[in-house]
Tab-separated table of C-alpha atoms in Angstrom:
chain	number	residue	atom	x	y	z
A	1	UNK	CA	16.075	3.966	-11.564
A	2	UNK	CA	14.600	0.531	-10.846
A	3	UNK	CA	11.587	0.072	-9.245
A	4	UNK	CA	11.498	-2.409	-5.822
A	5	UNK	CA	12.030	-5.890	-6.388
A	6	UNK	CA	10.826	-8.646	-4.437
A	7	UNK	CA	11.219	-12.314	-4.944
A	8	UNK	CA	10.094	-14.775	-5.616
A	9	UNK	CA	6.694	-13.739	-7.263
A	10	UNK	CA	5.032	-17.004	-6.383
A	11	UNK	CA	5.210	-19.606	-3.416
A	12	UNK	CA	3.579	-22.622	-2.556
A	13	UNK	CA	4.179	-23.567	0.995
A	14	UNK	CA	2.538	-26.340	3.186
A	15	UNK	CA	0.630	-25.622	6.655
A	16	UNK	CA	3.554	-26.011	9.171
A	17	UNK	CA	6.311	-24.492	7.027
A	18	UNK	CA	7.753	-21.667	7.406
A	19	UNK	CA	9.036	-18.845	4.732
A	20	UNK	CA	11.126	-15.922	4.015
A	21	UNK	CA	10.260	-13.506	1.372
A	22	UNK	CA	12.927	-10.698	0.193
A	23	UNK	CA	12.408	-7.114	-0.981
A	24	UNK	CA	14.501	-5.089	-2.609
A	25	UNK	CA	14.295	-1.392	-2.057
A	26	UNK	CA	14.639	1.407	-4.848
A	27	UNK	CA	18.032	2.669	-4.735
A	28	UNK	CA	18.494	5.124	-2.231
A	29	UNK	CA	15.371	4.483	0.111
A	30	UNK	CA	15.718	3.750	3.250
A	31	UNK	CA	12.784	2.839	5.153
A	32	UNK	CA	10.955	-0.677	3.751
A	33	UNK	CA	7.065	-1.283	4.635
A	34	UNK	CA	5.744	-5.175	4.296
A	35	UNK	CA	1.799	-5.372	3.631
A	36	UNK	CA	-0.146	-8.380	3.896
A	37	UNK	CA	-3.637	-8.250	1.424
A	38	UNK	CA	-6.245	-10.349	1.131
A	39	UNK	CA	-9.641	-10.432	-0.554
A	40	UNK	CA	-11.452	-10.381	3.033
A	41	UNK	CA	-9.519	-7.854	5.157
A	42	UNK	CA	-7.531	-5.782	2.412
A	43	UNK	CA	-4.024	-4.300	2.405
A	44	UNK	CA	-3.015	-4.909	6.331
A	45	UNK	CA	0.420	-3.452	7.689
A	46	UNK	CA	3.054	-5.295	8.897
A	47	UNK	CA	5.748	-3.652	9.662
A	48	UNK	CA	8.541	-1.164	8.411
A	49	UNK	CA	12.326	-0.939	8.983
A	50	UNK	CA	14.604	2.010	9.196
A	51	UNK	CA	18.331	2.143	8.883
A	52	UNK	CA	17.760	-2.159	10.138
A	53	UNK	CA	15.434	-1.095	13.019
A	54	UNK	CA	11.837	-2.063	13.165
A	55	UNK	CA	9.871	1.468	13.944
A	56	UNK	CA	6.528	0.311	13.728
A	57	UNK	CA	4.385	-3.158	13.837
A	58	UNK	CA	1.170	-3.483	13.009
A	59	UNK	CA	-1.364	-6.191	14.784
A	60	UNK	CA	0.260	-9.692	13.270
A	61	UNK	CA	0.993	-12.615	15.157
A	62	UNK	CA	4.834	-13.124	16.459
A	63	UNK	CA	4.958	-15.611	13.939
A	64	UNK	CA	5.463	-12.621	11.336
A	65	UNK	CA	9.077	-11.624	11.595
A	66	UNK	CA	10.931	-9.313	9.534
A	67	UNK	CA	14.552	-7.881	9.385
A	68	UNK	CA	16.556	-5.383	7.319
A	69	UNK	CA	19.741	-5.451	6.115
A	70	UNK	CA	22.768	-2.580	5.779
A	71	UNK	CA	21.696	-1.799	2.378
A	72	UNK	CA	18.344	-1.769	3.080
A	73	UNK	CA	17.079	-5.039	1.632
A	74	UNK	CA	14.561	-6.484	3.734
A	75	UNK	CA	12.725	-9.816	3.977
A	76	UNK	CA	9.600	-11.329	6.168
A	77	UNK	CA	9.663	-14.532	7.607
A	78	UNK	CA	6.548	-16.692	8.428
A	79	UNK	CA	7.033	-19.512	10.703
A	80	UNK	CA	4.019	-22.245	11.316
A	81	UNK	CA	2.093	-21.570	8.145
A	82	UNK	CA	-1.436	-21.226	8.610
A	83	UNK	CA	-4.019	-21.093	5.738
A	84	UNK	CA	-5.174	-18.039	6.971
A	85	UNK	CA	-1.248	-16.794	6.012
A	86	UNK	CA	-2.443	-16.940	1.850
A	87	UNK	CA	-1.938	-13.537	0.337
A	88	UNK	CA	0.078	-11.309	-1.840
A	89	UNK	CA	2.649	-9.767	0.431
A	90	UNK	CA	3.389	-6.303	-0.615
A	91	UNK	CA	6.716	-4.619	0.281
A	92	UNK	CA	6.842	-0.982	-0.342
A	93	UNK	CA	9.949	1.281	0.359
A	94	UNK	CA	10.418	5.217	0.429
A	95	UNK	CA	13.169	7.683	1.772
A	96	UNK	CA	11.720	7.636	5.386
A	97	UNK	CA	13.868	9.462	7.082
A	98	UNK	CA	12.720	12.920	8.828
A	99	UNK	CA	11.912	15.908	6.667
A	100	UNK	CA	12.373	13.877	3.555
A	101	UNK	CA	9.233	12.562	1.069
A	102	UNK	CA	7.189	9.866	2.500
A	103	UNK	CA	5.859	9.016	-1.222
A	104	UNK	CA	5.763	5.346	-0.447
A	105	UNK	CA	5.867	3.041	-3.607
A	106	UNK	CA	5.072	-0.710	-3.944
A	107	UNK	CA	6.495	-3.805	-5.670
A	108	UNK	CA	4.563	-5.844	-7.589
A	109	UNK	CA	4.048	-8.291	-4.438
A	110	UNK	CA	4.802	-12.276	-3.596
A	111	UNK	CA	1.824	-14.348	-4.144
A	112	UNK	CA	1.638	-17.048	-0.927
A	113	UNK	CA	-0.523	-20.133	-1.153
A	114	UNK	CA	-0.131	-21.801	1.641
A	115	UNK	CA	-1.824	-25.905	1.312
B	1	UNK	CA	-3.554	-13.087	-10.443
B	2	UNK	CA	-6.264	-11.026	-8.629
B	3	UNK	CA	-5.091	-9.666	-5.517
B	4	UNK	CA	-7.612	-7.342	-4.435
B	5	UNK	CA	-11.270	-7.419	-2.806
B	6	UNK	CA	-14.388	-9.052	-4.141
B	7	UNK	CA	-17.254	-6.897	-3.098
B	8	UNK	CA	-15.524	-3.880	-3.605
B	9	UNK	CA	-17.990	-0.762	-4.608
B	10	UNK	CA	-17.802	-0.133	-7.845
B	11	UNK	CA	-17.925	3.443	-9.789
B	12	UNK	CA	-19.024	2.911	-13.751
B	13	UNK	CA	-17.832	6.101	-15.776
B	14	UNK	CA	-18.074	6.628	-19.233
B	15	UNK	CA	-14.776	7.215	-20.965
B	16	UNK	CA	-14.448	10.929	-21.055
B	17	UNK	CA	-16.101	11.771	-18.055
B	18	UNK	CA	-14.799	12.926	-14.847
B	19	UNK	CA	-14.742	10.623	-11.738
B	20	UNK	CA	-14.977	11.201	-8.513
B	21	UNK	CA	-13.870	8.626	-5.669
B	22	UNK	CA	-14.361	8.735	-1.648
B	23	UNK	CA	-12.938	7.759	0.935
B	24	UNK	CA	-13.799	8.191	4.383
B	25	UNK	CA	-10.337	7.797	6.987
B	26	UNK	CA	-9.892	6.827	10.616
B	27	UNK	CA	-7.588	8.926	12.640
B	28	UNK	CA	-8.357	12.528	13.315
B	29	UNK	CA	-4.111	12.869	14.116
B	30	UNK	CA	-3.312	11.268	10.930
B	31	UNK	CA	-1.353	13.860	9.062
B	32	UNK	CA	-0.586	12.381	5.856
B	33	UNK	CA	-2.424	10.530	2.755
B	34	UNK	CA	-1.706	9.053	-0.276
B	35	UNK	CA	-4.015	7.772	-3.196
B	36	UNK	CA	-3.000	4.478	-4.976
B	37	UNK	CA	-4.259	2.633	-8.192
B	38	UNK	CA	-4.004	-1.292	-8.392
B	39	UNK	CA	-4.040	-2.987	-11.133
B	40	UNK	CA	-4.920	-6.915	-11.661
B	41	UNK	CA	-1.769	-8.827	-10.591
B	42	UNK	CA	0.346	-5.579	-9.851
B	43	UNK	CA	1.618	-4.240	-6.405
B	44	UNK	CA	-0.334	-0.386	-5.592
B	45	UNK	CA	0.980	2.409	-7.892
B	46	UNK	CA	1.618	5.908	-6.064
B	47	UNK	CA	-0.919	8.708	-7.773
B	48	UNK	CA	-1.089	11.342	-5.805
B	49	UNK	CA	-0.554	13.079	-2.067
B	50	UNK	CA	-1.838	15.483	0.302
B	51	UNK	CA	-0.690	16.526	3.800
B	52	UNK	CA	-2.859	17.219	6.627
B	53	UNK	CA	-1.953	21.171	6.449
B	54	UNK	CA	-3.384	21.043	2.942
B	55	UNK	CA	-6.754	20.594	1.426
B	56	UNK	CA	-6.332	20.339	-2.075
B	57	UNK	CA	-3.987	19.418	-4.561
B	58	UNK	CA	-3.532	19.303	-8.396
B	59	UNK	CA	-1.437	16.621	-10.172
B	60	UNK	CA	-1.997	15.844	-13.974
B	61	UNK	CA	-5.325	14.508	-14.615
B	62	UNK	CA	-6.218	14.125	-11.003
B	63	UNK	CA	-6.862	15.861	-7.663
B	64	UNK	CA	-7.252	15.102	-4.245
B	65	UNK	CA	-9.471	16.736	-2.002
B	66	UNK	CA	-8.838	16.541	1.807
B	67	UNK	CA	-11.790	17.568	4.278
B	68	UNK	CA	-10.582	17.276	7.874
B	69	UNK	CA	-13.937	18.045	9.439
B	70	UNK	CA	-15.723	15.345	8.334
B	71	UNK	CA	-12.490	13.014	7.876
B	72	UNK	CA	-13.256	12.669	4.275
B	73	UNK	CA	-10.261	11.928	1.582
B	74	UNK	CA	-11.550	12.554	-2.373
B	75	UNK	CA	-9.662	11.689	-5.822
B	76	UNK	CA	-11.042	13.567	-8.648
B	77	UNK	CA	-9.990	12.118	-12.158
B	78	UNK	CA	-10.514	14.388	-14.989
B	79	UNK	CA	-11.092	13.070	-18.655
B	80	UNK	CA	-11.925	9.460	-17.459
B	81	UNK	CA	-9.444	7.015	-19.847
B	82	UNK	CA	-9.767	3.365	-19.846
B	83	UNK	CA	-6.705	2.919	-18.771
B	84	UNK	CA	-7.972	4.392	-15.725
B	85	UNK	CA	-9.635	1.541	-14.986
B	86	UNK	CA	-8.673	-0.223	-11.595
B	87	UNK	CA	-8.579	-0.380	-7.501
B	88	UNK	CA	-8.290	2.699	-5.767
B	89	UNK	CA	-6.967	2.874	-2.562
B	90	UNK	CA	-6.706	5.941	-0.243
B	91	UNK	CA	-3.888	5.401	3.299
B	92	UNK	CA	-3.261	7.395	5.898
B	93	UNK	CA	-0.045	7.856	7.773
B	94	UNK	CA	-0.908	8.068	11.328
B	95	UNK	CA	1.137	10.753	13.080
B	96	UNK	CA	4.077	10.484	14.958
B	97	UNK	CA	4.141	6.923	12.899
B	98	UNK	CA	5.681	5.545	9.897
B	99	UNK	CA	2.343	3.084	9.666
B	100	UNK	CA	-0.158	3.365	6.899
B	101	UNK	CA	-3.563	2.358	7.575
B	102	UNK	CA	-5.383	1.655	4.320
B	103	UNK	CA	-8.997	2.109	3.109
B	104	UNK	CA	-11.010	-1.100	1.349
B	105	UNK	CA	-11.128	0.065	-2.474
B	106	UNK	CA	-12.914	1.071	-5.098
B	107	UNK	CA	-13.102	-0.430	-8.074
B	108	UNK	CA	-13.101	2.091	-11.104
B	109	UNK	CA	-14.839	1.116	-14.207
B	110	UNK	CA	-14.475	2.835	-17.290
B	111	UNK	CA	-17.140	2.488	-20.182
B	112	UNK	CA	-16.277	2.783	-23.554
């Protein structure tokens, strides 16, 4: 079974832009988590999807948008690029529905650079 | 590329011994945990879990230890390899919630 995907693996963005970022969930799963880490403050939730619904947001700026999709590929969007917004965003994705696993497990992340 | 923290704390163990990493959580109501290993330039890799209703449980190589009392979170690796050698990361699901708060890391060094 393959693992989640996201693309791409690296980005180089200017302040001002904006960008999406796609994950790819392992066959099956449902529910899709997006994680923004940094040296300084660590692996930071931002969100997760169910079944295209957002169930919980962490403490991000509006400018950190997210949507999924009917078979349960998700992508992040990041309008007015701050400098502040360079990370690895992590997506991670699991069955998530009730009285199933929550095993939650990670791709290998999108590296953001923002200039 | 690196992708986790800088000033992590650090745990040397010599190859062959057992280690033993902490982790200290936030949320009395959080009923769930995982433990996850990072490796340079990878995305977290699922080890281990515990629910709230547990306090201990074996996987191959490793255990986790879960004291609620004190809010404390342990992974025990036994037989210390160098492949073993990486960022550990202990989350907690907070209840009612399908949001994982995660701790800072510790960065697992294996000696040969």
């Amino acid at each position: 079974k393959a693992g989640v995907t996201q693309t791409p693996r690296y980005l180089i963005k200017t302040r001002g832009q904006q960008v999406t970022l796609s994950c790819s969930p392992i066959s099956g799963h449902r529910s899709v988590s997006w994680y923004q880490q940094t040296p300084g403050q660590g692996l930071q939730f931002l969100f997760e999807y169910f079944s295209e619904t957002q169930r919980n947001k962490g403490n991000f700026p509006g400018r950190f948008s997210g949507r999924q999709f009917s078979n349960s590929r998700s992508e992040m969007n990041v309008s007015t690029l701050e400098l502040g917004d360079s990370a690895l965003y992590l997506c991670a994705s699991s069955l998530g529905g009730e009285g199933q696993t929550h095993e939650q497990y990670f791709g290998p992340g999108t590296r953001l650079t923002v200039t | 590329g690196e992708s986790v923290g800088l000033h992590l704390p650090t745990l040397s163990v010599q190859e062959g011994d057992n280690s033993i990493i902490n982790c200290a959580y936030s949320n009395s109501a959080s009923d769930y945990f995982i433990w996850y290993k990072q490796e340079s330039g990878k995305g977290p890799q699922f080890i281990i879990d515990i629910r709230s209703n547990m306090d201990k449980r074996q996987g191959q190589r490793v255990t986790v230890l879960l004291n609620k009392t004190v809010k404390h979170l342990s992974l025990q690796i036994a037989a210390t390899q160098p492949g073993d050698s990486a960022v550990y990361f202990c989350a907690e699901r907070m209840k009612g919630t399908y949001k994982y708060i995660f701790g800072t890391g510790t960065r697992l060094k294996v000696l040969a």
